[in-house]
Amino acid sequence: KYQEKQLSADLLPSDTAFRAEKLYNTSDYTKPLAMAFATLGIVLFLVFVFMGKSSAKEQSALPKWITATSNVILVLAVVYLFFLMALRTYVSGHLPLSNGYETMQFMAFCVLVLTVFMQRRYALILPFGFLLSGLALLVSMMGGANPQITLLMPVLQSPLLSLHVCIIMIAYSLLAFCFLNGIAYFILRNQSPDISASNSLTNVSRLMLYPALFCMAAGIFIGAIWANVSWGRYWGWDPKEVWALITLLVYSFALHSQSLPMFRKPAVFHGFMIGAFLTVLMTYFGVNYFLSGMHSYA
């Protein structure tokens, strides 16, 4: 009340913004959602394994009632996360993509959206979608659950921030699917001697790898433009920039199966997908928490 009397009305959030933030604070149930999704993803994958279904394209890999129920849960989860991000956007005045909590929550949202659109063609994406989204939400709470909503520092007050982070997180989501797909290959390859089963898993990973690397390259390019606007140079060999480039180059090897015949073997390809994901973890977590640089705030 004192602030309302002494300060200009332009300096205080509106009554609607106050109510929106109160609603946001009372509607945040991401922790139980994360634990439920991680558990559900593991259970669905075990059901998939014990049923002996190793074909990634097989529509009957999971019972229809499980698939139908999971689809309803997926849609509700997408709507719920979108609702939370929309409230946070309205209260803060910018898209919620400025810190680890917000980016991991957005990654969980991207994973669920990809799962909704791809689960009809790729049976394993259903358990993987729940597992990845649950893990992303759990990781978002490592640095402090739901940090307070504050103004952005000047270097982040750019529309390029939202575009850069959105594209990069989509790339990370697709690469995470390739990582889990590689693990699934080694678990499921002994379930069936059918060669087409392993080929389908490999084809799905290759299908995801192309847009993932395209998004990664586009994100680096947009980040370079943003760096020039903010710091006056396109590239400064900052640890985040270097590891993003390393990630792009490492994954690019898997696309050159014509000149690198070893990647034609499914076992080599999936093993490489598993190992290459370490570069993603280093780019996102290692740089932010163990190295110092201009991106340490991320």
mmCIF file of N, CA and C in Angstrom, residues 201-285:
data_model
loop_
_atom_site.group_PDB
_atom_site.id
_atom_site.type_symbol
_atom_site.label_atom_id
_atom_site.label_comp_id
_atom_site.label_asym_id
_atom_site.label_seq_id
_atom_site.Cartn_x
_atom_site.Cartn_y
_atom_site.Cartn_z
ATOM 1 N N LEU A 201 15.153 -49.047 -36.000
ATOM 2 C CA LEU A 201 15.702 -48.197 -34.939
ATOM 3 C C LEU A 201 16.765 -47.259 -35.482
ATOM 4 N N THR A 202 17.632 -47.782 -36.337
ATOM 5 C CA THR A 202 18.685 -46.956 -36.926
ATOM 6 C C THR A 202 18.092 -45.869 -37.812
ATOM 7 N N ASN A 203 17.095 -46.214 -38.597
ATOM 8 C CA ASN A 203 16.482 -45.232 -39.497
ATOM 9 C C ASN A 203 15.814 -44.104 -38.722
ATOM 10 N N VAL A 204 15.176 -44.446 -37.610
ATOM 11 C CA VAL A 204 14.523 -43.418 -36.797
ATOM 12 C C VAL A 204 15.566 -42.460 -36.224
ATOM 13 N N SER A 205 16.685 -43.011 -35.741
ATOM 14 C CA SER A 205 17.740 -42.148 -35.205
ATOM 15 C C SER A 205 18.324 -41.252 -36.290
ATOM 16 N N ARG A 206 18.537 -41.795 -37.469
ATOM 17 C CA ARG A 206 19.053 -40.976 -38.566
ATOM 18 C C ARG A 206 18.041 -39.897 -38.946
ATOM 19 N N LEU A 207 16.762 -40.243 -38.899
ATOM 20 C CA LEU A 207 15.722 -39.274 -39.239
ATOM 21 C C LEU A 207 15.718 -38.114 -38.249
ATOM 22 N N MET A 208 15.962 -38.408 -36.977
ATOM 23 C CA MET A 208 16.007 -37.349 -35.965
ATOM 24 C C MET A 208 17.310 -36.566 -36.015
ATOM 25 N N LEU A 209 18.373 -37.209 -36.466
ATOM 26 C CA LEU A 209 19.684 -36.579 -36.443
ATOM 27 C C LEU A 209 19.765 -35.402 -37.411
ATOM 28 N N TYR A 210 19.133 -35.513 -38.568
ATOM 29 C CA TYR A 210 19.198 -34.438 -39.562
ATOM 30 C C TYR A 210 18.587 -33.132 -39.040
ATOM 31 N N PRO A 211 17.332 -33.134 -38.570
ATOM 32 C CA PRO A 211 16.803 -31.866 -38.028
ATOM 33 C C PRO A 211 17.526 -31.408 -36.769
ATOM 34 N N ALA A 212 18.053 -32.359 -35.977
ATOM 35 C CA ALA A 212 18.781 -31.978 -34.768
ATOM 36 C C ALA A 212 20.023 -31.159 -35.116
ATOM 37 N N LEU A 213 20.796 -31.636 -36.100
ATOM 38 C CA LEU A 213 22.009 -30.905 -36.485
ATOM 39 C C LEU A 213 21.674 -29.611 -37.212
ATOM 40 N N PHE A 214 20.578 -29.617 -37.962
ATOM 41 C CA PHE A 214 20.153 -28.366 -38.604
ATOM 42 C C PHE A 214 19.824 -27.316 -37.541
ATOM 43 N N CYS A 215 19.068 -27.718 -36.510
ATOM 44 C CA CYS A 215 18.726 -26.787 -35.429
ATOM 45 C C CYS A 215 19.965 -26.360 -34.658
ATOM 46 N N MET A 216 20.895 -27.292 -34.439
ATOM 47 C CA MET A 216 22.125 -26.949 -33.732
ATOM 48 C C MET A 216 22.920 -25.906 -34.513
ATOM 49 N N ALA A 217 23.074 -26.117 -35.822
ATOM 50 C CA ALA A 217 23.818 -25.159 -36.646
ATOM 51 C C ALA A 217 23.108 -23.813 -36.696
ATOM 52 N N ALA A 218 21.772 -23.843 -36.841
ATOM 53 C CA ALA A 218 21.016 -22.590 -36.876
ATOM 54 C C ALA A 218 21.117 -21.855 -35.544
ATOM 55 N N GLY A 219 21.089 -22.601 -34.437
ATOM 56 C CA GLY A 219 21.215 -21.970 -33.128
ATOM 57 C C GLY A 219 22.567 -21.320 -32.934
ATOM 58 N N ILE A 220 23.630 -21.981 -33.384
ATOM 59 C CA ILE A 220 24.970 -21.395 -33.289
ATOM 60 C C ILE A 220 25.066 -20.135 -34.153
ATOM 61 N N PHE A 221 24.497 -20.180 -35.337
ATOM 62 C CA PHE A 221 24.525 -19.027 -36.247
ATOM 63 C C PHE A 221 23.785 -17.837 -35.629
ATOM 64 N N ILE A 222 22.594 -18.099 -35.075
ATOM 65 C CA ILE A 222 21.827 -17.020 -34.440
ATOM 66 C C ILE A 222 22.565 -16.498 -33.206
ATOM 67 N N GLY A 223 23.195 -17.414 -32.467
ATOM 68 C CA GLY A 223 23.974 -16.992 -31.310
ATOM 69 C C GLY A 223 25.137 -16.101 -31.694
ATOM 70 N N ALA A 224 25.750 -16.383 -32.847
ATOM 71 C CA ALA A 224 26.853 -15.539 -33.311
ATOM 72 C C ALA A 224 26.366 -14.133 -33.654
ATOM 73 N N ILE A 225 25.196 -14.045 -34.283
ATOM 74 C CA ILE A 225 24.627 -12.726 -34.590
ATOM 75 C C ILE A 225 24.318 -11.966 -33.303
ATOM 76 N N TRP A 226 23.745 -12.677 -32.342
ATOM 77 C CA TRP A 226 23.441 -12.075 -31.043
ATOM 78 C C TRP A 226 24.717 -11.610 -30.347
ATOM 79 N N ALA A 227 25.789 -12.404 -30.436
ATOM 80 C CA ALA A 227 27.067 -12.026 -29.824
ATOM 81 C C ALA A 227 27.620 -10.756 -30.453
ATOM 82 N N ASN A 228 27.455 -10.625 -31.749
ATOM 83 C CA ASN A 228 27.945 -9.418 -32.420
ATOM 84 C C ASN A 228 27.168 -8.187 -31.980
ATOM 85 N N VAL A 229 25.857 -8.354 -31.779
ATOM 86 C CA VAL A 229 25.035 -7.233 -31.316
ATOM 87 C C VAL A 229 25.390 -6.858 -29.880
ATOM 88 N N SER A 230 25.630 -7.874 -29.041
ATOM 89 C CA SER A 230 25.851 -7.628 -27.610
ATOM 90 C C SER A 230 27.293 -7.274 -27.285
ATOM 91 N N TRP A 231 28.244 -7.983 -27.897
ATOM 92 C CA TRP A 231 29.646 -7.855 -27.506
ATOM 93 C C TRP A 231 30.554 -7.339 -28.628
ATOM 94 N N GLY A 232 30.012 -7.132 -29.812
ATOM 95 C CA GLY A 232 30.806 -6.577 -30.890
ATOM 96 C C GLY A 232 31.676 -7.570 -31.618
ATOM 97 N N ARG A 233 31.433 -8.875 -31.437
ATOM 98 C CA ARG A 233 32.165 -9.881 -32.217
ATOM 99 C C ARG A 233 31.263 -11.109 -32.375
ATOM 100 N N TYR A 234 31.449 -11.783 -33.519
ATOM 101 C CA TYR A 234 30.626 -12.947 -33.812
ATOM 102 C C TYR A 234 31.080 -14.181 -33.049
ATOM 103 N N TRP A 235 32.371 -14.290 -32.816
ATOM 104 C CA TRP A 235 32.915 -15.505 -32.207
ATOM 105 C C TRP A 235 34.093 -15.123 -31.313
ATOM 106 N N GLY A 236 34.067 -15.609 -30.067
ATOM 107 C CA GLY A 236 35.127 -15.240 -29.147
ATOM 108 C C GLY A 236 35.779 -16.411 -28.450
ATOM 109 N N TRP A 237 35.527 -17.628 -28.931
ATOM 110 C CA TRP A 237 36.098 -18.842 -28.347
ATOM 111 C C TRP A 237 35.783 -18.966 -26.859
ATOM 112 N N ASP A 238 34.594 -18.523 -26.496
ATOM 113 C CA ASP A 238 34.087 -18.739 -25.151
ATOM 114 C C ASP A 238 33.830 -20.246 -24.963
ATOM 115 N N PRO A 239 33.986 -20.807 -23.745
ATOM 116 C CA PRO A 239 33.780 -22.258 -23.557
ATOM 117 C C PRO A 239 32.441 -22.766 -24.096
ATOM 118 N N LYS A 240 31.382 -21.984 -23.941
ATOM 119 C CA LYS A 240 30.071 -22.408 -24.442
ATOM 120 C C LYS A 240 30.078 -22.484 -25.969
ATOM 121 N N GLU A 241 30.681 -21.511 -26.603
ATOM 122 C CA GLU A 241 30.758 -21.502 -28.059
ATOM 123 C C GLU A 241 31.595 -22.674 -28.561
ATOM 124 N N VAL A 242 32.709 -22.913 -27.896
ATOM 125 C CA VAL A 242 33.607 -23.988 -28.328
ATOM 126 C C VAL A 242 32.919 -25.348 -28.206
ATOM 127 N N TRP A 243 32.261 -25.594 -27.085
ATOM 128 C CA TRP A 243 31.627 -26.901 -26.895
ATOM 129 C C TRP A 243 30.390 -27.074 -27.764
ATOM 130 N N ALA A 244 29.697 -25.995 -28.086
ATOM 131 C CA ALA A 244 28.594 -26.097 -29.043
ATOM 132 C C ALA A 244 29.124 -26.498 -30.418
ATOM 133 N N LEU A 245 30.246 -25.925 -30.814
ATOM 134 C CA LEU A 245 30.866 -26.295 -32.087
ATOM 135 C C LEU A 245 31.359 -27.741 -32.052
ATOM 136 N N ILE A 246 31.956 -28.164 -30.933
ATOM 137 C CA ILE A 246 32.410 -29.546 -30.806
ATOM 138 C C ILE A 246 31.234 -30.512 -30.940
ATOM 139 N N THR A 247 30.132 -30.194 -30.295
ATOM 140 C CA THR A 247 28.940 -31.046 -30.387
ATOM 141 C C THR A 247 28.468 -31.174 -31.832
ATOM 142 N N LEU A 248 28.417 -30.048 -32.537
ATOM 143 C CA LEU A 248 27.986 -30.072 -33.936
ATOM 144 C C LEU A 248 28.921 -30.921 -34.792
ATOM 145 N N LEU A 249 30.227 -30.767 -34.610
ATOM 146 C CA LEU A 249 31.200 -31.499 -35.422
ATOM 147 C C LEU A 249 31.185 -32.996 -35.100
ATOM 148 N N VAL A 250 31.068 -33.336 -33.814
ATOM 149 C CA VAL A 250 31.069 -34.752 -33.430
ATOM 150 C C VAL A 250 29.877 -35.470 -34.040
ATOM 151 N N TYR A 251 28.694 -34.911 -33.904
ATOM 152 C CA TYR A 251 27.502 -35.560 -34.456
ATOM 153 C C TYR A 251 27.512 -35.583 -35.983
ATOM 154 N N SER A 252 28.227 -34.635 -36.587
ATOM 155 C CA SER A 252 28.271 -34.601 -38.058
ATOM 156 C C SER A 252 28.958 -35.828 -38.637
ATOM 157 N N PHE A 253 29.843 -36.465 -37.881
ATOM 158 C CA PHE A 253 30.511 -37.665 -38.375
ATOM 159 C C PHE A 253 29.494 -38.746 -38.744
ATOM 160 N N ALA A 254 28.438 -38.868 -37.941
ATOM 161 C CA ALA A 254 27.471 -39.947 -38.149
ATOM 162 C C ALA A 254 26.672 -39.776 -39.433
ATOM 163 N N LEU A 255 26.666 -38.580 -40.007
ATOM 164 C CA LEU A 255 25.922 -38.347 -41.247
ATOM 165 C C LEU A 255 26.691 -38.800 -42.480
ATOM 166 N N HIS A 256 27.987 -39.044 -42.352
ATOM 167 C CA HIS A 256 28.830 -39.347 -43.511
ATOM 168 C C HIS A 256 29.091 -40.854 -43.601
ATOM 169 N N SER A 257 28.018 -41.605 -43.721
ATOM 170 C CA SER A 257 28.156 -43.061 -43.802
ATOM 171 C C SER A 257 28.760 -43.509 -45.132
ATOM 172 N N GLN A 258 28.686 -42.661 -46.162
ATOM 173 C CA GLN A 258 29.274 -43.030 -47.448
ATOM 174 C C GLN A 258 30.801 -43.000 -47.384
ATOM 175 N N SER A 259 31.348 -41.986 -46.756
ATOM 176 C CA SER A 259 32.802 -41.879 -46.643
ATOM 177 C C SER A 259 33.342 -42.557 -45.390
ATOM 178 N N LEU A 260 32.471 -42.821 -44.416
ATOM 179 C CA LEU A 260 32.862 -43.518 -43.186
ATOM 180 C C LEU A 260 31.990 -44.776 -43.061
ATOM 181 N N PRO A 261 32.387 -45.865 -43.719
ATOM 182 C CA PRO A 261 31.543 -47.066 -43.786
ATOM 183 C C PRO A 261 31.190 -47.669 -42.426
ATOM 184 N N MET A 262 31.972 -47.390 -41.394
ATOM 185 C CA MET A 262 31.687 -48.001 -40.092
ATOM 186 C C MET A 262 30.328 -47.564 -39.557
ATOM 187 N N PHE A 263 29.849 -46.374 -39.965
ATOM 188 C CA PHE A 263 28.562 -45.905 -39.478
ATOM 189 C C PHE A 263 27.390 -46.593 -40.171
ATOM 190 N N ARG A 264 27.678 -47.442 -41.159
ATOM 191 C CA ARG A 264 26.616 -48.238 -41.757
ATOM 192 C C ARG A 264 26.211 -49.396 -40.864
ATOM 193 N N LYS A 265 27.066 -49.758 -39.913
ATOM 194 C CA LYS A 265 26.749 -50.830 -38.976
ATOM 195 C C LYS A 265 25.890 -50.263 -37.843
ATOM 196 N N PRO A 266 24.713 -50.841 -37.614
ATOM 197 C CA PRO A 266 23.825 -50.296 -36.570
ATOM 198 C C PRO A 266 24.477 -50.225 -35.195
ATOM 199 N N ALA A 267 25.256 -51.251 -34.841
ATOM 200 C CA ALA A 267 25.879 -51.262 -33.511
ATOM 201 C C ALA A 267 26.854 -50.097 -33.351
ATOM 202 N N VAL A 268 27.640 -49.829 -34.378
ATOM 203 C CA VAL A 268 28.588 -48.715 -34.321
ATOM 204 C C VAL A 268 27.842 -47.380 -34.270
ATOM 205 N N PHE A 269 26.819 -47.270 -35.090
ATOM 206 C CA PHE A 269 26.062 -46.012 -35.145
ATOM 207 C C PHE A 269 25.413 -45.704 -33.799
ATOM 208 N N HIS A 270 24.731 -46.692 -33.219
ATOM 209 C CA HIS A 270 24.052 -46.446 -31.945
ATOM 210 C C HIS A 270 25.051 -46.252 -30.806
ATOM 211 N N GLY A 271 26.148 -46.980 -30.838
ATOM 212 C CA GLY A 271 27.184 -46.758 -29.835
ATOM 213 C C GLY A 271 27.737 -45.345 -29.918
ATOM 214 N N PHE A 272 27.894 -44.855 -31.133
ATOM 215 C CA PHE A 272 28.372 -43.488 -31.326
ATOM 216 C C PHE A 272 27.353 -42.482 -30.811
ATOM 217 N N MET A 273 26.057 -42.729 -31.014
ATOM 218 C CA MET A 273 25.010 -41.838 -30.519
ATOM 219 C C MET A 273 25.043 -41.754 -28.996
ATOM 220 N N ILE A 274 25.334 -42.878 -28.360
ATOM 221 C CA ILE A 274 25.408 -42.886 -26.897
ATOM 222 C C ILE A 274 26.617 -42.075 -26.417
ATOM 223 N N GLY A 275 27.777 -42.325 -27.024
ATOM 224 C CA GLY A 275 28.976 -41.612 -26.615
ATOM 225 C C GLY A 275 28.931 -40.132 -26.955
ATOM 226 N N ALA A 276 28.354 -39.800 -28.119
ATOM 227 C CA ALA A 276 28.324 -38.401 -28.552
ATOM 228 C C ALA A 276 27.454 -37.550 -27.643
ATOM 229 N N PHE A 277 26.506 -38.167 -26.959
ATOM 230 C CA PHE A 277 25.622 -37.379 -26.086
ATOM 231 C C PHE A 277 26.386 -36.756 -24.918
ATOM 232 N N LEU A 278 27.571 -37.282 -24.618
ATOM 233 C CA LEU A 278 28.401 -36.683 -23.585
ATOM 234 C C LEU A 278 28.786 -35.243 -23.942
ATOM 235 N N THR A 279 28.926 -34.962 -25.239
ATOM 236 C CA THR A 279 29.249 -33.593 -25.643
ATOM 237 C C THR A 279 28.082 -32.651 -25.366
ATOM 238 N N VAL A 280 26.849 -33.162 -25.512
ATOM 239 C CA VAL A 280 25.672 -32.343 -25.189
ATOM 240 C C VAL A 280 25.644 -32.031 -23.697
ATOM 241 N N LEU A 281 25.909 -33.057 -22.880
ATOM 242 C CA LEU A 281 25.922 -32.853 -21.437
ATOM 243 C C LEU A 281 27.009 -31.865 -21.031
ATOM 244 N N MET A 282 28.156 -31.953 -21.686
ATOM 245 C CA MET A 282 29.241 -31.024 -21.382
ATOM 246 C C MET A 282 28.872 -29.608 -21.810
ATOM 247 N N THR A 283 28.243 -29.469 -22.964
ATOM 248 C CA THR A 283 27.873 -28.151 -23.465
ATOM 249 C C THR A 283 26.878 -27.469 -22.547
ATOM 250 N N TYR A 284 25.889 -28.232 -22.073
ATOM 251 C CA TYR A 284 24.845 -27.601 -21.256
ATOM 252 C C TYR A 284 25.235 -27.512 -19.783
ATOM 253 N N PHE A 285 25.695 -28.631 -19.203
ATOM 254 C CA PHE A 285 25.962 -28.657 -17.769
ATOM 255 C C PHE A 285 27.416 -28.312 -17.435
#
